[in-house]
Structure formats: structure tokens, C-alpha cells
Amino acid sequence: MKAVDGQEILPGFNVRDISADYDEPRFDVLFVHDDGKCRYSNDVFGSEQEAISYAETCNANTADDECWDYYQHFSTSNDWKLIQHIEAKAA
């Protein structure tokens, strides 16, 4: 699976730069299931390091436990870029 900018999205947790949607730096966490479906965190962070620190605490059940919404890219959605891939921890 490829991101909008062509970066490969690997299964697990990914930190995204979504600053284009805001007037200031903002990051969230994207979880890619083994089946390729993506979900994004409820929390938005003001720095890349905050998002990375949060993603490192997540496990395979976090997206379900916190009811993260599904992400579907549309041609009208803003471009975003992946900052760092973080392996999902065992549940």
C-alpha cells in the first residue's frame, strides 16, 4: 500500500504529519491493519516527538479500544506524509 506521496505504508503504527490541515505543526498516529485498512488516532499532537512517544505505547488493540476512525484517502483530502514507522507491540 502506498501513501499519497508514494511512501510505503507498513503494517503497524505510523506517525503522520498532518500540519497541512492546520495553521501550526500537528501530528497523529495512523494504524495499518494486516488487511490494509487504516485507522487514525483520536489524539492530535503538537510535535513529532509527542506523536512518536504515544505510538510507542500503543499495541495491536489500541485502535479498537480507543475507537479510532477509519481513514480513507480521497482525491479531495489533503496530502500528508509519514514521519516514522513504529512496530505494533504484542497485544
XYZ file of N, CA and C in Angstrom:
273
model
N 0.858 -1.171 0.000
C 0.000 0.000 0.000
C 0.900 1.228 0.000
N 0.541 2.219 -0.796
C 1.336 3.440 -0.900
C 0.570 4.629 -0.336
N 1.287 5.524 0.297
C 0.706 6.780 0.767
C 0.559 7.715 -0.430
N -0.087 8.843 -0.219
C -0.320 9.819 -1.276
C 0.994 10.247 -1.931
N 2.018 10.437 -1.122
C 3.299 10.902 -1.661
C 4.177 9.757 -2.132
N 3.629 8.543 -2.191
C 4.373 7.397 -2.701
C 5.123 6.610 -1.659
N 5.135 7.078 -0.410
C 5.823 6.325 0.632
C 5.065 5.041 0.925
N 5.812 3.997 1.204
C 5.198 2.726 1.556
C 4.637 2.817 2.968
N 3.412 2.332 3.160
C 2.818 2.258 4.496
C 2.932 0.812 4.950
N 3.676 0.576 5.987
C 3.858 -0.775 6.501
C 2.821 -1.073 7.567
N 2.443 -2.347 7.730
C 1.515 -2.681 8.814
C 2.077 -2.230 10.160
N 1.231 -1.707 10.990
C 1.638 -1.214 12.298
C 1.323 0.258 12.444
N 1.994 0.899 13.354
C 1.726 2.304 13.664
C 2.667 3.218 12.899
N 2.124 4.305 12.398
C 2.871 5.282 11.622
C 2.524 6.669 12.128
N 3.520 7.511 12.311
C 3.288 8.893 12.701
C 3.138 9.703 11.420
N 2.055 10.511 11.361
C 1.776 11.321 10.179
C 1.922 12.802 10.492
N 2.463 13.530 9.547
C 2.494 14.980 9.626
C 1.227 15.474 8.936
N 0.285 16.000 9.716
C -0.988 16.493 9.167
C -1.075 18.012 9.291
N 0.078 18.659 9.350
C 0.140 20.116 9.519
C -0.584 20.859 8.413
N -0.689 20.266 7.228
C -1.367 20.923 6.114
C -2.834 21.187 6.433
N -3.396 20.438 7.378
C -4.792 20.616 7.770
C -4.959 21.681 8.852
N -3.854 22.194 9.373
C -3.875 23.148 10.487
C -2.973 24.333 10.161
N -3.026 25.354 10.975
C -2.153 26.505 10.785
C -0.871 26.400 11.600
N -0.638 25.234 12.177
C 0.548 25.019 13.006
C 0.923 23.540 12.930
N 2.100 23.172 13.423
C 2.525 21.769 13.353
C 1.550 20.851 14.093
N 1.117 19.794 13.431
C 0.219 18.807 14.030
C 0.550 17.433 13.471
N 0.488 16.441 14.355
C 0.814 15.065 14.008
C -0.227 14.145 14.628
N -0.484 13.024 13.970
C -1.318 11.996 14.573
C -0.682 10.640 14.293
N -1.363 9.585 14.700
C -0.845 8.234 14.529
C -1.811 7.473 13.637
N -1.272 6.836 12.633
C -2.046 6.029 11.696
C -1.717 4.566 11.951
N -2.742 3.737 12.133
C -2.530 2.300 12.304
C -3.011 1.588 11.058
N -2.153 0.755 10.493
C -2.497 -0.016 9.307
C -2.661 -1.473 9.723
N -3.872 -2.001 9.546
C -4.139 -3.400 9.858
C -3.449 -4.299 8.827
N -3.301 -5.569 9.174
C -2.725 -6.522 8.237
C -3.522 -6.600 6.938
N -4.830 -6.313 6.996
C -5.670 -6.361 5.804
C -5.603 -5.062 4.985
N -4.775 -4.094 5.428
C -4.579 -2.858 4.684
C -5.484 -1.716 5.089
N -6.478 -1.959 5.950
C -7.356 -0.876 6.398
C -6.598 0.018 7.378
N -6.823 1.325 7.245
C -6.120 2.297 8.078
C -7.081 2.952 9.065
N -6.563 3.232 10.254
C -7.319 3.976 11.267
C -6.388 5.032 11.844
N -6.966 6.161 12.255
C -6.130 7.232 12.793
C -6.520 7.544 14.233
N -5.541 8.004 14.997
C -5.717 8.256 16.423
C -6.711 9.385 16.674
N -7.366 9.299 17.810
C -8.251 10.371 18.252
C -7.444 11.595 18.662
N -6.249 11.372 19.149
C -5.392 12.451 19.634
C -4.564 13.044 18.498
N -4.378 14.352 18.569
C -3.521 15.081 17.649
C -2.449 15.734 18.511
N -1.205 15.698 18.043
C -0.071 16.141 18.847
C 0.607 17.341 18.216
N 1.182 18.192 19.066
C 1.828 19.414 18.611
C 3.258 19.229 18.173
N 3.817 18.036 18.396
C 5.182 17.778 17.942
C 5.305 16.333 17.482
N 6.253 16.136 16.599
C 6.537 14.791 16.091
C 6.926 13.855 17.235
N 7.742 14.342 18.159
C 8.212 13.501 19.258
C 7.061 13.065 20.166
N 6.095 13.958 20.417
C 4.925 13.574 21.220
C 4.155 12.440 20.545
N 3.975 12.554 19.240
C 3.254 11.516 18.496
C 4.026 10.201 18.507
N 5.335 10.275 18.341
C 6.170 9.071 18.372
C 6.100 8.421 19.749
N 6.193 9.224 20.795
C 6.127 8.682 22.165
C 4.797 7.986 22.415
N 3.707 8.586 21.934
C 2.396 7.966 22.087
C 2.320 6.659 21.295
N 2.783 6.688 20.037
C 2.719 5.496 19.185
C 3.502 4.336 19.798
N 4.586 4.647 20.474
C 5.402 3.596 21.099
C 4.687 2.929 22.267
N 3.638 3.555 22.785
C 2.878 2.936 23.884
C 1.696 2.123 23.366
N 1.413 2.203 22.074
C 0.260 1.514 21.502
C 0.542 0.035 21.291
N -0.523 -0.737 21.270
C -0.394 -2.141 20.902
C -1.456 -2.461 19.862
N -1.515 -3.703 19.431
C -2.397 -4.088 18.330
C -3.874 -3.825 18.625
N -4.262 -3.697 19.885
C -5.665 -3.466 20.235
C -6.019 -2.002 20.455
N -5.034 -1.120 20.457
C -5.278 0.282 20.795
C -6.335 0.929 19.905
N -6.243 0.713 18.597
C -7.205 1.342 17.681
C -8.633 0.901 17.981
N -8.807 -0.370 18.338
C -10.147 -0.860 18.697
C -10.578 -0.328 20.056
N -9.677 -0.411 21.034
C -10.005 0.014 22.397
C -10.389 1.488 22.474
N -9.742 2.324 21.677
C -9.990 3.765 21.700
C -10.936 4.221 20.585
N -11.492 3.266 19.832
C -12.463 3.552 18.765
C -11.925 4.552 17.744
N -10.706 4.303 17.242
C -10.147 5.170 16.217
C -11.003 5.075 14.965
N -11.148 6.188 14.258
C -11.901 6.216 12.999
C -11.062 5.632 11.870
N -11.761 5.115 10.842
C -11.086 4.581 9.663
C -10.684 5.721 8.755
N -9.545 5.555 8.108
C -9.032 6.561 7.179
C -9.197 6.041 5.761
N -9.832 6.825 4.929
C -9.965 6.500 3.512
C -9.484 7.706 2.738
N -8.461 7.532 1.926
C -7.952 8.660 1.152
C -8.890 8.951 -0.019
N -9.197 10.213 -0.180
C -9.997 10.668 -1.313
C -9.165 11.691 -2.074
N -9.497 11.910 -3.315
C -8.736 12.865 -4.121
C -8.842 14.280 -3.565
N -9.870 14.539 -2.741
C -10.045 15.878 -2.175
C -9.368 16.043 -0.817
N -8.834 14.953 -0.258
C -8.187 15.068 1.059
C -6.795 15.663 0.899
N -6.333 16.319 1.941
C -5.008 16.918 1.910
C -3.930 15.844 1.901
N -2.825 16.178 1.273
C -1.679 15.274 1.302
C -1.062 15.298 2.693
N -0.497 14.208 3.095
C 0.192 14.123 4.367
C 1.389 13.235 4.160
N 2.336 13.281 5.068
C 3.489 12.409 4.900
C 3.753 11.631 6.172
N 4.247 10.428 5.971
C 4.612 9.588 7.101
C 5.955 10.047 7.632
N 6.049 10.132 8.957
C 7.282 10.580 9.590
C 8.118 9.392 10.039
N 7.479 8.457 10.710
C 8.213 7.326 11.273
C 7.280 6.142 11.442
N 7.785 4.947 11.105
C 7.020 3.721 11.308
C 7.420 3.114 12.645
N 6.424 2.712 13.422
C 6.667 2.117 14.735
C 5.959 0.775 14.774
N 6.671 -0.284 15.022
C 6.075 -1.611 15.051
C 5.030 -1.702 16.156
N 3.913 -2.335 15.829
C 2.867 -2.568 16.835
C 3.403 -3.531 17.872
N 3.148 -3.226 19.110
C 3.574 -4.115 20.195
C 2.578 -5.258 20.310
N 3.003 -6.373 20.869
C 2.107 -7.524 21.045
C 0.948 -7.124 21.946
N -0.223 -7.640 21.623
C -1.451 -7.302 22.377
C -1.386 -7.804 23.797
